[in-house]
Amino acid sequence: MLNTLLVIAIGFLPSLISLWVIRKTHLRSRLRLRQAAMNFRSVQGGQYVRSVEGDRYYLEGVGYLIGDISCKFNARSGYIRCAVNPDGPCNGCRHYEPKKFADSEKKA
């Protein structure tokens, strides 16, 4: 009976050690990510790349958008204005092209 329990305990031992090592590695990587995030914030020094509040608006059914929605290159996103000039501003952009609507949309 004692031999059976010893064999079972030895059989479970590698699995338990593996789970312990995985957990320690996971905690260590989480700590490193947290430290990297904290260092990144301090390196940025509170810099905010752009203020999107000026040309940010809400479109029903789509959500918050930034940029000029009438432009052909607008990304229709709350994070990027367009593919050509993602940081903006849209006012006076040399790449501005008005959208061309299909004939069915023009009639409506």
PDB file of C-alpha atoms in Angstrom:
ATOM      1  CA  MET A   1       0.000   0.000   0.000  1.00  0.00           C
ATOM      2  CA  LEU A   2       2.825   2.393   0.879  1.00  0.00           C
ATOM      3  CA  ASN A   3       4.579   1.552  -2.397  1.00  0.00           C
ATOM      4  CA  THR A   4       1.437   2.442  -4.372  1.00  0.00           C
ATOM      5  CA  LEU A   5       1.112   5.837  -2.684  1.00  0.00           C
ATOM      6  CA  LEU A   6       4.812   6.513  -3.244  1.00  0.00           C
ATOM      7  CA  VAL A   7       4.482   5.749  -6.980  1.00  0.00           C
ATOM      8  CA  ILE A   8       1.434   8.004  -7.270  1.00  0.00           C
ATOM      9  CA  ALA A   9       3.203  10.845  -5.418  1.00  0.00           C
ATOM     10  CA  ILE A  10       6.288  10.501  -7.624  1.00  0.00           C
ATOM     11  CA  GLY A  11       4.013  10.465 -10.686  1.00  0.00           C
ATOM     12  CA  PHE A  12       2.392  13.773  -9.709  1.00  0.00           C
ATOM     13  CA  LEU A  13       5.650  15.439  -8.704  1.00  0.00           C
ATOM     14  CA  PRO A  14       6.764  16.555 -12.232  1.00  0.00           C
ATOM     15  CA  SER A  15       3.340  18.044 -12.941  1.00  0.00           C
ATOM     16  CA  LEU A  16       3.347  19.995  -9.699  1.00  0.00           C
ATOM     17  CA  ILE A  17       6.867  21.295 -10.316  1.00  0.00           C
ATOM     18  CA  SER A  18       5.891  22.307 -13.847  1.00  0.00           C
ATOM     19  CA  LEU A  19       2.821  24.203 -12.625  1.00  0.00           C
ATOM     20  CA  TRP A  20       4.923  25.954  -9.985  1.00  0.00           C
ATOM     21  CA  VAL A  21       7.529  27.024 -12.569  1.00  0.00           C
ATOM     22  CA  ILE A  22       4.831  28.238 -14.973  1.00  0.00           C
ATOM     23  CA  ARG A  23       3.211  30.302 -12.231  1.00  0.00           C
ATOM     24  CA  LYS A  24       6.499  31.886 -11.177  1.00  0.00           C
ATOM     25  CA  THR A  25       7.350  32.728 -14.794  1.00  0.00           C
ATOM     26  CA  HIS A  26       3.917  34.215 -15.363  1.00  0.00           C
ATOM     27  CA  LEU A  27       4.190  36.404 -12.266  1.00  0.00           C
ATOM     28  CA  ARG A  28       7.700  37.502 -13.243  1.00  0.00           C
ATOM     29  CA  SER A  29       6.593  38.461 -16.770  1.00  0.00           C
ATOM     30  CA  ARG A  30       3.615  40.378 -15.371  1.00  0.00           C
ATOM     31  CA  LEU A  31       5.939  42.302 -13.085  1.00  0.00           C
ATOM     32  CA  ARG A  32       8.278  43.122 -15.983  1.00  0.00           C
ATOM     33  CA  LEU A  33       5.379  44.362 -18.117  1.00  0.00           C
ATOM     34  CA  ARG A  34       4.147  46.536 -15.270  1.00  0.00           C
ATOM     35  CA  GLN A  35       7.638  47.997 -14.790  1.00  0.00           C
ATOM     36  CA  ALA A  36       7.976  48.639 -18.528  1.00  0.00           C
ATOM     37  CA  ALA A  37       4.621  50.411 -18.574  1.00  0.00           C
ATOM     38  CA  MET A  38       5.621  52.581 -15.646  1.00  0.00           C
ATOM     39  CA  ASN A  39       8.968  53.429 -17.284  1.00  0.00           C
ATOM     40  CA  PHE A  40       7.233  54.261 -20.570  1.00  0.00           C
ATOM     41  CA  ARG A  41       4.922  56.706 -18.816  1.00  0.00           C
ATOM     42  CA  SER A  42       7.833  58.410 -17.101  1.00  0.00           C
ATOM     43  CA  VAL A  43       9.789  58.628 -20.372  1.00  0.00           C
ATOM     44  CA  GLN A  44       6.833  60.217 -22.113  1.00  0.00           C
ATOM     45  CA  GLY A  45       6.639  62.727 -19.316  1.00  0.00           C
ATOM     46  CA  GLY A  46       2.968  63.417 -19.737  1.00  0.00           C
ATOM     47  CA  GLN A  47       3.287  64.237 -23.406  1.00  0.00           C
ATOM     48  CA  TYR A  48       0.049  63.922 -25.256  1.00  0.00           C
ATOM     49  CA  VAL A  49       0.638  63.553 -28.970  1.00  0.00           C
ATOM     50  CA  ARG A  50      -2.530  65.216 -30.142  1.00  0.00           C
ATOM     51  CA  SER A  51      -5.735  66.601 -28.801  1.00  0.00           C
ATOM     52  CA  VAL A  52      -8.661  65.027 -30.563  1.00  0.00           C
ATOM     53  CA  GLU A  53     -11.343  66.923 -28.653  1.00  0.00           C
ATOM     54  CA  GLY A  54     -11.463  69.700 -31.279  1.00  0.00           C
ATOM     55  CA  ASP A  55     -12.583  67.565 -34.202  1.00  0.00           C
ATOM     56  CA  ARG A  56     -14.133  64.642 -32.359  1.00  0.00           C
ATOM     57  CA  TYR A  57     -17.847  64.092 -32.786  1.00  0.00           C
ATOM     58  CA  TYR A  58     -20.428  61.381 -32.277  1.00  0.00           C
ATOM     59  CA  LEU A  59     -22.207  59.795 -35.252  1.00  0.00           C
ATOM     60  CA  GLU A  60     -25.321  57.788 -34.420  1.00  0.00           C
ATOM     61  CA  GLY A  61     -24.855  54.093 -35.154  1.00  0.00           C
ATOM     62  CA  VAL A  62     -21.096  54.440 -35.670  1.00  0.00           C
ATOM     63  CA  GLY A  63     -19.722  56.015 -32.500  1.00  0.00           C
ATOM     64  CA  TYR A  64     -17.090  58.695 -31.945  1.00  0.00           C
ATOM     65  CA  LEU A  65     -15.155  59.800 -35.021  1.00  0.00           C
ATOM     66  CA  ILE A  66     -12.355  62.268 -35.580  1.00  0.00           C
ATOM     67  CA  GLY A  67     -11.484  64.170 -38.700  1.00  0.00           C
ATOM     68  CA  ASP A  68     -13.538  65.350 -41.653  1.00  0.00           C
ATOM     69  CA  ILE A  69     -16.062  62.637 -42.571  1.00  0.00           C
ATOM     70  CA  SER A  70     -16.635  64.175 -46.011  1.00  0.00           C
ATOM     71  CA  CYS A  71     -13.026  63.339 -47.024  1.00  0.00           C
ATOM     72  CA  LYS A  72     -12.364  60.309 -49.190  1.00  0.00           C
ATOM     73  CA  PHE A  73      -9.445  59.199 -46.971  1.00  0.00           C
ATOM     74  CA  ASN A  74     -11.235  59.469 -43.600  1.00  0.00           C
ATOM     75  CA  ALA A  75     -10.734  56.292 -41.544  1.00  0.00           C
ATOM     76  CA  ARG A  76     -14.104  56.564 -39.769  1.00  0.00           C
ATOM     77  CA  SER A  77     -12.340  55.803 -36.514  1.00  0.00           C
ATOM     78  CA  GLY A  78     -12.085  57.372 -33.107  1.00  0.00           C
ATOM     79  CA  TYR A  79      -8.311  56.901 -33.115  1.00  0.00           C
ATOM     80  CA  ILE A  80      -7.023  57.684 -36.625  1.00  0.00           C
ATOM     81  CA  ARG A  81      -8.171  60.513 -38.867  1.00  0.00           C
ATOM     82  CA  CYS A  82      -7.112  59.137 -42.226  1.00  0.00           C
ATOM     83  CA  ALA A  83      -4.575  56.973 -44.017  1.00  0.00           C
ATOM     84  CA  VAL A  84      -2.749  59.908 -45.595  1.00  0.00           C
ATOM     85  CA  ASN A  85      -2.515  62.268 -42.608  1.00  0.00           C
ATOM     86  CA  PRO A  86      -3.321  60.256 -39.450  1.00  0.00           C
ATOM     87  CA  ASP A  87      -2.091  62.914 -36.996  1.00  0.00           C
ATOM     88  CA  GLY A  88      -4.026  65.681 -38.699  1.00  0.00           C
ATOM     89  CA  PRO A  89      -5.174  68.383 -38.721  1.00  0.00           C
ATOM     90  CA  CYS A  90      -7.855  68.099 -41.385  1.00  0.00           C
ATOM     91  CA  ASN A  91      -8.172  71.867 -41.898  1.00  0.00           C
ATOM     92  CA  GLY A  92      -6.162  72.827 -44.954  1.00  0.00           C
ATOM     93  CA  CYS A  93      -4.948  69.286 -45.670  1.00  0.00           C
ATOM     94  CA  ARG A  94      -3.476  69.092 -49.169  1.00  0.00           C
ATOM     95  CA  HIS A  95      -4.685  65.504 -49.592  1.00  0.00           C
ATOM     96  CA  TYR A  96      -8.362  66.326 -49.059  1.00  0.00           C
ATOM     97  CA  GLU A  97     -10.685  64.809 -51.667  1.00  0.00           C
ATOM     98  CA  PRO A  98     -14.458  64.896 -51.316  1.00  0.00           C
ATOM     99  CA  LYS A  99     -16.224  61.538 -51.328  1.00  0.00           C
ATOM    100  CA  LYS A 100     -17.888  60.427 -54.512  1.00  0.00           C
ATOM    101  CA  PHE A 101     -21.311  58.948 -53.911  1.00  0.00           C
ATOM    102  CA  ALA A 102     -22.931  56.253 -56.016  1.00  0.00           C
ATOM    103  CA  ASP A 103     -25.831  57.243 -58.270  1.00  0.00           C
ATOM    104  CA  SER A 104     -28.369  55.579 -55.965  1.00  0.00           C
ATOM    105  CA  GLU A 105     -27.159  57.674 -53.054  1.00  0.00           C
ATOM    106  CA  LYS A 106     -27.349  60.903 -55.095  1.00  0.00           C
ATOM    107  CA  LYS A 107     -31.018  60.345 -55.914  1.00  0.00           C
ATOM    108  CA  ALA A 108     -32.004  59.750 -52.304  1.00  0.00           C
TER     109      ALA A 108
END
